[in-house]
Structures are given as C-alpha cells and as structure tokens.
Amino acid sequence: MVQVLTDLDLVISKSYISSDGGWFMDVFHVTDQLGNKITDESIILYIQQALCAKRGGTTKEARICLGKEVAPGVKDLALELTTKDRPGLMSEISAVLVELGCNITAAVTWTHNSRTASIFYVEDGVKGGPITDPIRLANVQEHLENVIEAHHEEGEKRSVRLTTPAVGRTHTERRLHQLMYEDEDYEMCRGCDGGGKGHKKCCDRIHVSIESCKEKGYWIVNVRCRDRPKLLFDTVCALTDLQYVVSHALVSSSGTMADQEYFVRHKDGYTLNAESERHKLGLCLVAAIERRTSQGLRLDLCAKNRMGLLSDITRVFRESGLSISRVEIGTYGERAVGSIYVTDASGHDVDPNTVELVRKEIGGSVVVVHKPQNWTAPGSSSGASQRVPYTIVEEARPRLSLGSLVWSQLERLSSNFGPIRL
C-alpha cells in the first residue's frame, strides 16, 4: 500500500496501521504535493486496482497517472552496480553501454557514505526490445566489471549484476535500498542520541529509539526526523528487508518534522534479544532515511530522447569538474525526463558560472533548482515561488470531516496494545 501511494507522488501526512488476530486495518491521510485533496479519477482508479491486482491487474489507462506510467513494463534488462563513489563513474558506465549498443531507458543512482548504488534499465539500441543473447550479456557484464575494477582498491566491495526481464521484479527504489544494505553502507551511520550539553531542544537530526514491550512481545521503534517525500516508504523498506513484521504503527507530521512509531516482531516470531541486533536495526533505519537526502544542486532535465543522451550529459558534467550525487531519469514517450544532483569534485557547492556553462552545452530544457537557505513549507506566502530540491513538507491542517471522526475512534482502539504518541 505504501509503495502504491509513493509511486503516485502522494504525500502521506498521517497513517495508522494495525494487524492482529488475522485482521488488518490501514488508514492513510494523503494529498498531492501541493497539499490538495485527490480528486483525479484515474489516480483513485489506479489505487483501487493496484490494491486488488490479483483480481485482474491494472488497466493501461489506470497506470497512466500524473503524466507518467506508474507501473512500467518489465521488458528491459536491469544492470545493478554497487561500488565506491568517485567523480566521473556514471559517465564512464553510460559511455561503455553506448559503445556496446545498449540504449538506457531509465537510470537511478544513490550515493551514501562514499558508496554508490545504481540501476540502469537498458534495451537493444538498434532493434529495441530486451537483450537476450547470453554471449552479448556476458560481454556487457565483463566491460562493466572492468570499469568498476579500474579504480578499485584491493579488498573493497563491489558488484555488477544483470537481471533479465521478469514479472514481479522488485520495485526499483526498494532494490536500491537492498543493494546499499548488502554493501553495508549503514556501518558509518550515526543518528542523534539526544545527549550532550550542546544538544538543541528542537533538534532536526535523525532520532531512533528502540524499547521493549515485554507484556505484548513487541519492540517499539520510534523515529523522529525531518519530514520529506517518501520517508514512510524508506523506513518501511528497511524494516521489511530486515525481516521485521509491523503489527501496529502510527505516523504523523507536524511542521517540518515527522514522527513514526512501530510495534514490530521478527518474521520468525522472536523479538530483538541481543543489543547488537537492536543497534544494527537503529543504524539501518538511519541509513534508509539518509540515502535519499542528497547533497548538491538539483538540475531538472527534459529533452528529446535519443540513444547516448545520458552519456553525453554525464560527460559534460565530468569535463566540467562536477560530481553526480544522485540521478533519477526515465523516458516518457519521446522525452527523457528526470533530475540530476551535482556538486563539485570535493562535494561542495557548485559555482554558478560553471552551472550556466553546463546548461548551455547540454541544451534541451534544463532547469536549475537551488536549495533555499531558509525554505518554508508549500502553501506559505513566503515560499510559494520557491522550488524545494528534495524536501516537501506538509503543514498540519486541522480538518473537521468524517475522516477525522474515524481517526479519533482508531486512536481509542490503540489502547489495546500499548501507548502510541503523536
């Protein structure tokens, strides 16, 4: 359910999840990115059909929401890579794929703690469609491994995997979480413990606490951090991939902060008995939240799609001394649309003159989106004309409606399994 809402770019401002005794009840308060009520019938239809996929699947019309295909096909080959992050890496990878006759139809890259994970979806650059020749696939993998190996130090982790088209392929962003977890990027994570004389009362860093609820057999996981899109999706992915079952949860946001509380057990039925296991869960949750919080300047791209487009764009970045920290690019019809986050080679802010030169050389439609120093939530008069690069926060809006009455009843039910705090 969370994945369906996330794919539609909907904002979840409040959520209640409960599953006990063979029954479950999930409630989500959602709006669009501007805080408006969802009235588009195609979006509502997609949600209904996606949740009842076993009854016949979603129609083509329902999958086209918000100007894009929410549930893309599975015809393309997926290339998965994890390695040490370095400037120019994506330029080299995309150039090799072009040389091998592969057309990149979509690409997603995350960087975190000096590591990077990427998923490229490619098709045959000449004939179109999937690449199925095993000899050609082996050749592609060998060339990509050479690119990764060229700047790799002995003992460093790295991986290159090719996944052929298949029904039921793991969601792309969830797969990125899995790749970075396998790469153990969480080991260097440190959340805020709330201690120390210099700690602020309204600290906006990531806070994770894990307590035992012995009478119910749960572990209570509390997460407080800055609100942003897809936050719930990221934390749920971390819990699920670590084999924890969420029996109850309450999620809410107020201003710029979000609070999440989960009552979890391990899939096998046992709770977190070892301190090391609890410590690892805390680190993994911090990592899952940090991965999508990219540094740098965001460039939004919209250009006519062609083979080698991503290779040309990333080459310009590399030759201009820019480093890529995050990429999300896809093709919609004849257009390539997406966002690229860039810093200088040292990870610092990009010089405006350099950005302007890059824009002119790339061509097409490239919009520079600056991160404001003191940004405000959408809907406020001071922030109406600003575009926030990676954080859109919904202010709490009191509403008197049937939904609020249902919510009050759900909160009363929560007393059956322990305290839940808003």
Short mmCIF file of C-alpha atoms in Angstrom, two decimals:
data_model
loop_
_atom_site.label_atom_id
_atom_site.label_comp_id
_atom_site.label_asym_id
_atom_site.label_seq_id
_atom_site.Cartn_x
_atom_site.Cartn_y
_atom_site.Cartn_z
CA MET A 1 0.00 0.00 0.00
CA VAL A 2 2.77 2.45 0.92
CA GLN A 3 4.55 1.64 -2.35
CA VAL A 4 1.43 2.33 -4.40
CA LEU A 5 0.92 5.74 -2.80
CA THR A 6 4.61 6.57 -3.10
CA ASP A 7 4.70 5.75 -6.82
CA LEU A 8 1.90 8.26 -7.34
CA ASP A 9 3.99 11.01 -5.66
CA LEU A 10 1.32 11.41 -2.99
CA VAL A 11 2.19 12.92 0.40
CA ILE A 12 1.27 10.79 3.42
CA SER A 13 0.74 13.21 6.29
CA LYS A 14 -0.70 10.73 8.77
CA SER A 15 -1.07 6.96 8.90
CA TYR A 16 -2.39 4.27 11.22
CA ILE A 17 -1.56 0.60 10.70
CA SER A 18 -2.85 -2.31 12.75
CA SER A 19 -2.84 -6.06 12.14
CA ASP A 20 -3.70 -8.56 14.85
CA GLY A 21 -5.69 -11.77 15.07
CA GLY A 22 -5.72 -12.35 11.31
CA TRP A 23 -7.21 -8.92 10.51
CA PHE A 24 -5.59 -5.72 9.39
CA MET A 25 -6.68 -2.10 9.06
CA ASP A 26 -4.57 0.57 7.36
CA VAL A 27 -5.54 4.25 7.23
CA PHE A 28 -3.61 6.84 5.22
CA HIS A 29 -4.20 10.59 5.02
CA VAL A 30 -2.83 11.66 1.63
CA THR A 31 -2.69 14.77 -0.53
CA ASP A 32 -0.88 15.76 -3.69
CA GLN A 33 2.50 17.53 -3.49
CA LEU A 34 0.75 20.90 -3.06
CA GLY A 35 -1.45 19.73 -0.21
CA ASN A 36 -4.61 19.39 -2.29
CA LYS A 37 -7.26 16.71 -1.97
CA ILE A 38 -7.02 13.89 -4.52
CA THR A 39 -9.88 14.26 -6.99
CA ASP A 40 -8.36 12.79 -10.18
CA GLU A 41 -10.46 9.72 -11.01
CA SER A 42 -7.56 7.99 -12.80
CA ILE A 43 -5.44 8.12 -9.62
CA ILE A 44 -8.27 6.78 -7.47
CA LEU A 45 -8.90 4.01 -10.02
CA TYR A 46 -5.21 3.10 -10.07
CA ILE A 47 -5.09 2.81 -6.27
CA GLN A 48 -8.17 0.60 -6.24
CA GLN A 49 -6.89 -1.68 -8.99
CA ALA A 50 -3.35 -1.84 -7.62
CA LEU A 51 -4.61 -3.00 -4.22
CA CYS A 52 -6.77 -5.64 -5.91
CA ALA A 53 -4.17 -6.71 -8.50
CA LYS A 54 -4.97 -10.40 -8.05
CA ARG A 55 -8.44 -9.75 -9.37
CA GLY A 56 -7.27 -8.96 -12.87
CA GLY A 57 -4.49 -6.40 -12.62
CA THR A 58 -4.43 -2.75 -13.53
CA THR A 59 -5.51 -1.40 -16.90
CA LYS A 60 -3.25 0.63 -19.18
CA GLU A 61 -5.45 3.68 -18.63
CA ALA A 62 -5.21 3.38 -14.86
CA ARG A 63 -1.42 3.07 -14.94
CA ILE A 64 -1.05 6.44 -16.68
CA CYS A 65 -1.27 8.91 -13.82
CA LEU A 66 0.32 12.32 -13.30
CA GLY A 67 1.64 12.23 -16.86
CA LYS A 68 3.71 9.09 -16.44
CA GLU A 69 3.31 5.35 -16.40
CA VAL A 70 3.23 4.45 -12.71
CA ALA A 71 3.71 0.72 -13.24
CA PRO A 72 6.29 0.42 -16.07
CA GLY A 73 6.76 -2.74 -18.03
CA VAL A 74 9.38 -5.38 -17.35
CA LYS A 75 10.80 -5.73 -20.84
CA ASP A 76 14.19 -4.10 -20.19
CA LEU A 77 17.38 -5.61 -18.85
CA ALA A 78 18.35 -4.27 -15.41
CA LEU A 79 22.01 -3.58 -14.60
CA GLU A 80 22.73 -3.31 -10.88
CA LEU A 81 26.03 -1.87 -9.64
CA THR A 82 27.48 -1.08 -6.22
CA THR A 83 30.96 0.30 -5.68
CA LYS A 84 32.96 3.12 -4.12
CA ASP A 85 31.72 6.51 -5.26
CA ARG A 86 34.05 8.68 -7.36
CA PRO A 87 33.71 11.56 -9.84
CA GLY A 88 33.10 10.52 -13.45
CA LEU A 89 31.88 7.00 -12.62
CA MET A 90 28.44 7.39 -14.17
CA SER A 91 29.93 9.00 -17.28
CA GLU A 92 32.21 6.00 -17.81
CA ILE A 93 29.43 3.46 -17.25
CA SER A 94 26.95 5.14 -19.60
CA ALA A 95 29.66 5.58 -22.27
CA VAL A 96 30.50 1.86 -22.15
CA LEU A 97 26.83 0.93 -22.51
CA VAL A 98 26.52 3.13 -25.62
CA GLU A 99 29.64 1.56 -27.14
CA LEU A 100 28.07 -1.86 -26.58
CA GLY A 101 24.89 -0.84 -28.40
CA CYS A 102 22.71 -0.52 -25.29
CA ASN A 103 20.09 2.20 -25.02
CA ILE A 104 19.45 3.40 -21.46
CA THR A 105 15.69 3.76 -20.93
CA ALA A 106 15.93 4.68 -17.22
CA ALA A 107 18.61 5.17 -14.60
CA VAL A 108 18.56 5.67 -10.84
CA THR A 109 21.66 6.32 -8.72
CA TRP A 110 22.08 6.96 -5.00
CA THR A 111 25.26 7.85 -3.12
CA HIS A 112 25.72 7.47 0.62
CA ASN A 113 28.74 7.29 2.93
CA SER A 114 31.20 7.26 -0.02
CA ARG A 115 29.36 4.33 -1.61
CA THR A 116 27.10 4.32 -4.64
CA ALA A 117 24.38 2.04 -5.97
CA SER A 118 22.89 2.30 -9.47
CA ILE A 119 20.24 0.55 -11.51
CA PHE A 120 20.22 1.03 -15.29
CA TYR A 121 17.39 -0.27 -17.45
CA VAL A 122 18.61 -0.90 -20.98
CA GLU A 123 17.30 -2.23 -24.28
CA ASP A 124 18.84 -3.10 -27.63
CA GLY A 125 19.98 0.19 -29.14
CA VAL A 126 19.35 -0.92 -32.72
CA LYS A 127 16.35 -3.23 -32.70
CA GLY A 128 14.77 -2.10 -29.46
CA GLY A 129 13.35 -4.59 -27.00
CA PRO A 130 15.18 -6.78 -24.49
CA ILE A 131 18.72 -8.09 -24.91
CA THR A 132 18.57 -11.87 -24.64
CA ASP A 133 21.76 -13.15 -26.28
CA PRO A 134 23.76 -14.76 -23.43
CA ILE A 135 27.10 -14.05 -25.13
CA ARG A 136 26.25 -10.38 -25.50
CA LEU A 137 25.03 -10.20 -21.90
CA ALA A 138 28.27 -11.73 -20.67
CA ASN A 139 30.22 -9.19 -22.73
CA VAL A 140 28.25 -6.28 -21.21
CA GLN A 141 28.89 -7.56 -17.69
CA GLU A 142 32.60 -8.05 -18.36
CA HIS A 143 33.04 -4.48 -19.66
CA LEU A 144 31.17 -3.00 -16.71
CA GLU A 145 33.27 -5.00 -14.26
CA ASN A 146 36.38 -3.61 -15.94
CA VAL A 147 35.11 -0.05 -15.39
CA ILE A 148 34.46 -0.75 -11.72
CA GLU A 149 37.76 -2.59 -11.28
CA ALA A 150 39.86 0.18 -12.87
CA HIS A 151 39.73 2.45 -9.83
CA HIS A 152 39.12 -0.14 -7.15
CA GLU A 153 41.43 -0.79 -4.25
CA GLU A 154 42.14 -4.29 -3.04
CA GLY A 155 39.59 -5.55 -0.57
CA GLU A 156 36.88 -3.02 -1.43
CA LYS A 157 33.37 -4.29 -2.03
CA ARG A 158 31.87 -4.08 -5.48
CA SER A 159 29.25 -5.88 -7.52
CA VAL A 160 27.83 -5.94 -11.04
CA ARG A 161 24.62 -7.87 -11.71
CA LEU A 162 22.43 -8.32 -14.75
CA THR A 163 18.76 -9.09 -14.20
CA THR A 164 16.78 -10.25 -17.20
CA PRO A 165 13.16 -9.13 -17.69
CA ALA A 166 10.72 -10.88 -15.37
CA VAL A 167 7.25 -10.41 -13.96
CA GLY A 168 7.29 -9.41 -10.31
CA ARG A 169 10.60 -7.57 -10.45
CA THR A 170 11.42 -5.80 -7.19
CA HIS A 171 10.47 -2.13 -7.02
CA THR A 172 13.44 -0.05 -8.22
CA GLU A 173 13.88 2.15 -5.16
CA ARG A 174 13.37 -0.74 -2.78
CA ARG A 175 16.01 -2.63 -4.74
CA LEU A 176 18.40 0.32 -4.27
CA HIS A 177 17.84 0.08 -0.53
CA GLN A 178 18.65 -3.63 -0.69
CA LEU A 179 21.80 -3.06 -2.72
CA MET A 180 23.12 -0.42 -0.32
CA TYR A 181 22.27 -2.60 2.68
CA GLU A 182 24.17 -5.52 1.12
CA ASP A 183 27.04 -3.07 0.58
CA GLU A 184 26.88 -2.29 4.34
CA ASP A 185 26.66 1.48 3.87
CA TYR A 186 24.91 1.68 7.25
CA GLU A 187 28.05 0.90 9.27
CA MET A 188 29.17 4.56 9.30
CA CYS A 189 25.74 5.98 10.20
CA ARG A 190 25.23 7.86 13.42
CA GLY A 191 21.87 9.24 14.49
CA CYS A 192 21.43 11.81 17.24
CA ASP A 193 21.33 10.29 20.73
CA GLY A 194 19.85 13.43 22.26
CA GLY A 195 22.67 13.83 24.73
CA GLY A 196 25.36 16.42 25.31
CA LYS A 197 25.26 19.99 26.55
CA GLY A 198 25.12 21.38 23.02
CA HIS A 199 22.05 19.37 22.02
CA LYS A 200 19.19 21.54 20.77
CA LYS A 201 15.72 21.07 22.17
CA CYS A 202 14.24 21.22 18.66
CA CYS A 203 16.95 19.13 17.00
CA ASP A 204 16.06 18.19 13.41
CA ARG A 205 18.59 15.36 13.10
CA ILE A 206 17.52 11.72 12.90
CA HIS A 207 16.49 10.22 16.25
CA VAL A 208 15.89 6.46 16.58
CA SER A 209 14.96 4.77 19.85
CA ILE A 210 14.10 1.10 20.35
CA GLU A 211 12.38 -0.09 23.53
CA SER A 212 10.98 -3.38 24.71
CA CYS A 213 7.28 -4.01 25.30
CA LYS A 214 7.56 -7.36 27.07
CA GLU A 215 3.88 -7.71 28.01
CA LYS A 216 2.90 -7.66 24.32
CA GLY A 217 6.06 -9.23 22.89
CA TYR A 218 6.89 -6.24 20.69
CA TRP A 219 9.81 -3.93 20.21
CA ILE A 220 8.70 -0.31 19.98
CA VAL A 221 10.67 1.58 17.34
CA ASN A 222 10.39 5.37 17.42
CA VAL A 223 11.81 7.50 14.60
CA ARG A 224 11.81 11.30 14.60
CA CYS A 225 13.42 13.26 11.78
CA ARG A 226 12.86 15.99 9.24
CA ASP A 227 9.85 15.33 7.05
CA ARG A 228 10.25 14.73 3.32
CA PRO A 229 8.58 12.82 0.47
CA LYS A 230 8.83 9.01 0.56
CA LEU A 231 10.01 8.95 4.18
CA LEU A 232 7.47 6.32 5.20
CA PHE A 233 8.36 4.17 2.19
CA ASP A 234 12.06 4.24 3.09
CA THR A 235 11.59 3.25 6.74
CA VAL A 236 9.07 0.51 5.91
CA CYS A 237 11.50 -0.88 3.30
CA ALA A 238 14.24 -1.05 5.94
CA LEU A 239 12.03 -2.89 8.44
CA THR A 240 10.64 -5.30 5.84
CA ASP A 241 14.02 -6.17 4.29
CA LEU A 242 15.41 -6.84 7.78
CA GLN A 243 12.60 -9.40 8.19
CA TYR A 244 10.58 -7.42 10.73
CA VAL A 245 6.79 -7.50 10.67
CA VAL A 246 4.99 -4.27 11.54
CA SER A 247 1.99 -5.21 13.66
CA HIS A 248 1.00 -1.66 14.57
CA ALA A 249 2.22 1.75 13.54
CA LEU A 250 1.34 5.40 13.87
CA VAL A 251 2.87 8.06 11.63
CA SER A 252 2.27 11.80 11.76
CA SER A 253 3.91 15.03 10.63
CA SER A 254 3.81 18.49 12.08
CA GLY A 255 5.59 21.44 10.51
CA THR A 256 8.98 20.28 9.29
CA MET A 257 9.23 17.18 11.49
CA ALA A 258 7.80 13.67 11.21
CA ASP A 259 7.21 11.10 13.96
CA GLN A 260 6.94 7.38 13.32
CA GLU A 261 6.21 4.68 15.87
CA TYR A 262 6.28 0.98 15.01
CA PHE A 263 5.44 -2.13 17.04
CA VAL A 264 7.49 -4.89 15.43
CA ARG A 265 8.40 -8.53 15.78
CA HIS A 266 10.81 -10.55 13.71
CA LYS A 267 9.25 -12.56 10.90
CA ASP A 268 10.14 -15.76 12.74
CA GLY A 269 8.25 -14.55 15.80
CA TYR A 270 11.07 -13.58 18.12
CA THR A 271 11.94 -10.10 19.32
CA LEU A 272 15.30 -8.35 19.38
CA ASN A 273 17.06 -10.23 22.16
CA ALA A 274 20.62 -9.03 21.57
CA GLU A 275 21.89 -5.48 22.00
CA SER A 276 23.89 -5.87 18.77
CA GLU A 277 20.72 -6.69 16.84
CA ARG A 278 18.95 -3.63 18.23
CA HIS A 279 21.97 -1.46 17.43
CA LYS A 280 22.05 -2.73 13.83
CA LEU A 281 18.35 -2.01 13.35
CA GLY A 282 18.89 1.56 14.52
CA LEU A 283 21.78 2.09 12.10
CA CYS A 284 19.83 0.61 9.19
CA LEU A 285 16.89 2.95 9.81
CA VAL A 286 19.21 5.97 9.89
CA ALA A 287 20.81 4.81 6.63
CA ALA A 288 17.45 4.28 4.93
CA ILE A 289 16.43 7.86 5.79
CA GLU A 290 19.77 9.40 4.76
CA ARG A 291 20.17 7.72 1.37
CA ARG A 292 17.54 9.80 -0.40
CA THR A 293 18.68 13.07 1.21
CA SER A 294 21.11 14.11 -1.49
CA GLN A 295 23.63 16.90 -1.34
CA GLY A 296 24.23 19.38 -4.12
CA LEU A 297 22.35 21.37 -6.70
CA ARG A 298 19.43 19.79 -8.49
CA LEU A 299 19.12 20.08 -12.26
CA ASP A 300 15.80 19.08 -13.80
CA LEU A 301 16.13 17.76 -17.34
CA CYS A 302 13.58 17.49 -20.11
CA ALA A 303 14.95 16.72 -23.57
CA LYS A 304 14.18 14.72 -26.67
CA ASN A 305 15.14 11.15 -26.01
CA ARG A 306 17.88 9.55 -28.08
CA MET A 307 20.48 6.87 -27.67
CA GLY A 308 23.55 8.18 -25.84
CA LEU A 309 21.77 11.14 -24.22
CA LEU A 310 22.75 10.23 -20.66
CA SER A 311 26.31 9.51 -21.77
CA ASP A 312 26.61 12.97 -23.35
CA ILE A 313 25.12 14.73 -20.32
CA THR A 314 27.32 12.98 -17.76
CA ARG A 315 30.40 13.56 -19.97
CA VAL A 316 29.74 17.30 -19.84
CA PHE A 317 29.49 17.11 -16.04
CA ARG A 318 32.75 15.16 -15.79
CA GLU A 319 34.65 17.52 -18.12
CA SER A 320 33.34 20.50 -16.11
CA GLY A 321 34.67 19.06 -12.85
CA LEU A 322 31.24 18.22 -11.43
CA SER A 323 30.39 15.13 -9.41
CA ILE A 324 26.99 13.42 -9.51
CA SER A 325 25.43 12.57 -6.14
CA ARG A 326 22.02 11.32 -7.28
CA VAL A 327 20.21 10.56 -10.54
CA GLU A 328 16.59 9.79 -11.41
CA ILE A 329 15.93 9.74 -15.16
CA GLY A 330 13.31 7.95 -17.21
CA THR A 331 11.80 8.09 -20.68
CA TYR A 332 8.19 9.02 -21.30
CA GLY A 333 7.27 8.69 -24.94
CA GLU A 334 9.82 10.65 -26.95
CA ARG A 335 11.06 12.68 -23.98
CA ALA A 336 13.74 11.98 -21.38
CA VAL A 337 12.73 13.48 -18.04
CA GLY A 338 14.46 13.45 -14.69
CA SER A 339 16.67 15.09 -12.10
CA ILE A 340 20.42 15.10 -11.50
CA TYR A 341 22.07 16.35 -8.30
CA VAL A 342 25.59 17.71 -8.70
CA THR A 343 28.43 19.04 -6.52
CA ASP A 344 31.99 19.97 -7.31
CA ALA A 345 34.64 17.24 -7.24
CA SER A 346 35.16 17.78 -3.49
CA GLY A 347 31.47 17.53 -2.66
CA HIS A 348 31.00 21.26 -2.16
CA ASP A 349 28.56 23.72 -3.74
CA VAL A 350 28.79 24.25 -7.48
CA ASP A 351 29.98 27.57 -8.89
CA PRO A 352 27.02 29.31 -10.64
CA ASN A 353 29.15 30.19 -13.66
CA THR A 354 30.05 26.53 -14.13
CA VAL A 355 26.40 25.56 -13.96
CA GLU A 356 25.47 28.10 -16.62
CA LEU A 357 28.17 26.82 -18.97
CA VAL A 358 26.96 23.25 -18.42
CA ARG A 359 23.38 24.22 -19.17
CA LYS A 360 24.36 25.82 -22.48
CA GLU A 361 26.43 22.84 -23.56
CA ILE A 362 23.81 20.25 -22.66
CA GLY A 363 20.99 22.10 -24.41
CA GLY A 364 17.38 20.98 -24.19
CA SER A 365 15.39 22.13 -21.20
CA VAL A 366 17.49 22.20 -18.03
CA VAL A 367 16.07 23.96 -15.00
CA VAL A 368 18.39 24.85 -12.11
CA VAL A 369 16.70 24.29 -8.77
CA HIS A 370 18.52 25.96 -5.89
CA LYS A 371 18.17 24.84 -2.30
CA PRO A 372 16.99 27.89 -0.34
CA GLN A 373 18.74 28.73 2.91
CA ASN A 374 15.54 29.19 4.89
CA TRP A 375 12.88 27.32 2.98
CA THR A 376 9.25 27.18 4.06
CA ALA A 377 6.60 24.57 3.57
CA PRO A 378 4.45 24.65 0.41
CA GLY A 379 1.36 26.78 0.81
CA SER A 380 3.00 29.59 2.78
CA SER A 381 3.10 33.01 1.17
CA SER A 382 6.87 33.36 1.56
CA GLY A 383 7.62 30.06 -0.12
CA ALA A 384 5.05 29.95 -2.86
CA SER A 385 7.50 30.74 -5.64
CA GLN A 386 10.41 28.61 -4.37
CA ARG A 387 11.11 25.10 -5.56
CA VAL A 388 12.48 22.84 -2.86
CA PRO A 389 15.05 20.36 -4.21
CA TYR A 390 14.33 17.26 -2.21
CA THR A 391 12.09 18.13 0.72
CA ILE A 392 8.42 18.97 0.55
CA VAL A 393 6.81 19.24 3.96
CA GLU A 394 3.13 19.34 4.64
CA GLU A 395 1.98 21.59 7.48
CA ALA A 396 -0.55 20.02 9.80
CA ARG A 397 -4.00 21.28 8.85
CA PRO A 398 -6.85 20.65 11.28
CA ARG A 399 -9.91 19.41 9.43
CA LEU A 400 -13.41 18.58 10.57
CA SER A 401 -14.56 15.66 8.48
CA LEU A 402 -15.73 12.08 8.57
CA GLY A 403 -12.09 11.03 8.28
CA SER A 404 -11.17 12.93 11.45
CA LEU A 405 -14.01 11.24 13.32
CA VAL A 406 -12.79 7.81 12.15
CA TRP A 407 -9.26 8.76 13.18
CA SER A 408 -10.39 9.62 16.72
CA GLN A 409 -12.01 6.20 17.03
CA LEU A 410 -8.86 4.46 15.77
CA GLU A 411 -6.75 6.23 18.38
CA ARG A 412 -9.06 4.95 21.10
CA LEU A 413 -8.57 1.40 19.81
CA SER A 414 -4.78 1.74 20.11
CA SER A 415 -5.03 1.42 23.92
CA ASN A 416 -5.39 -2.34 23.44
CA PHE A 417 -1.74 -2.79 22.54
CA GLY A 418 0.14 -0.03 24.32
CA PRO A 419 0.80 3.69 24.24
CA ILE A 420 1.18 5.44 20.91
CA ARG A 421 2.26 9.06 20.91
CA LEU A 422 1.52 11.62 18.22
#
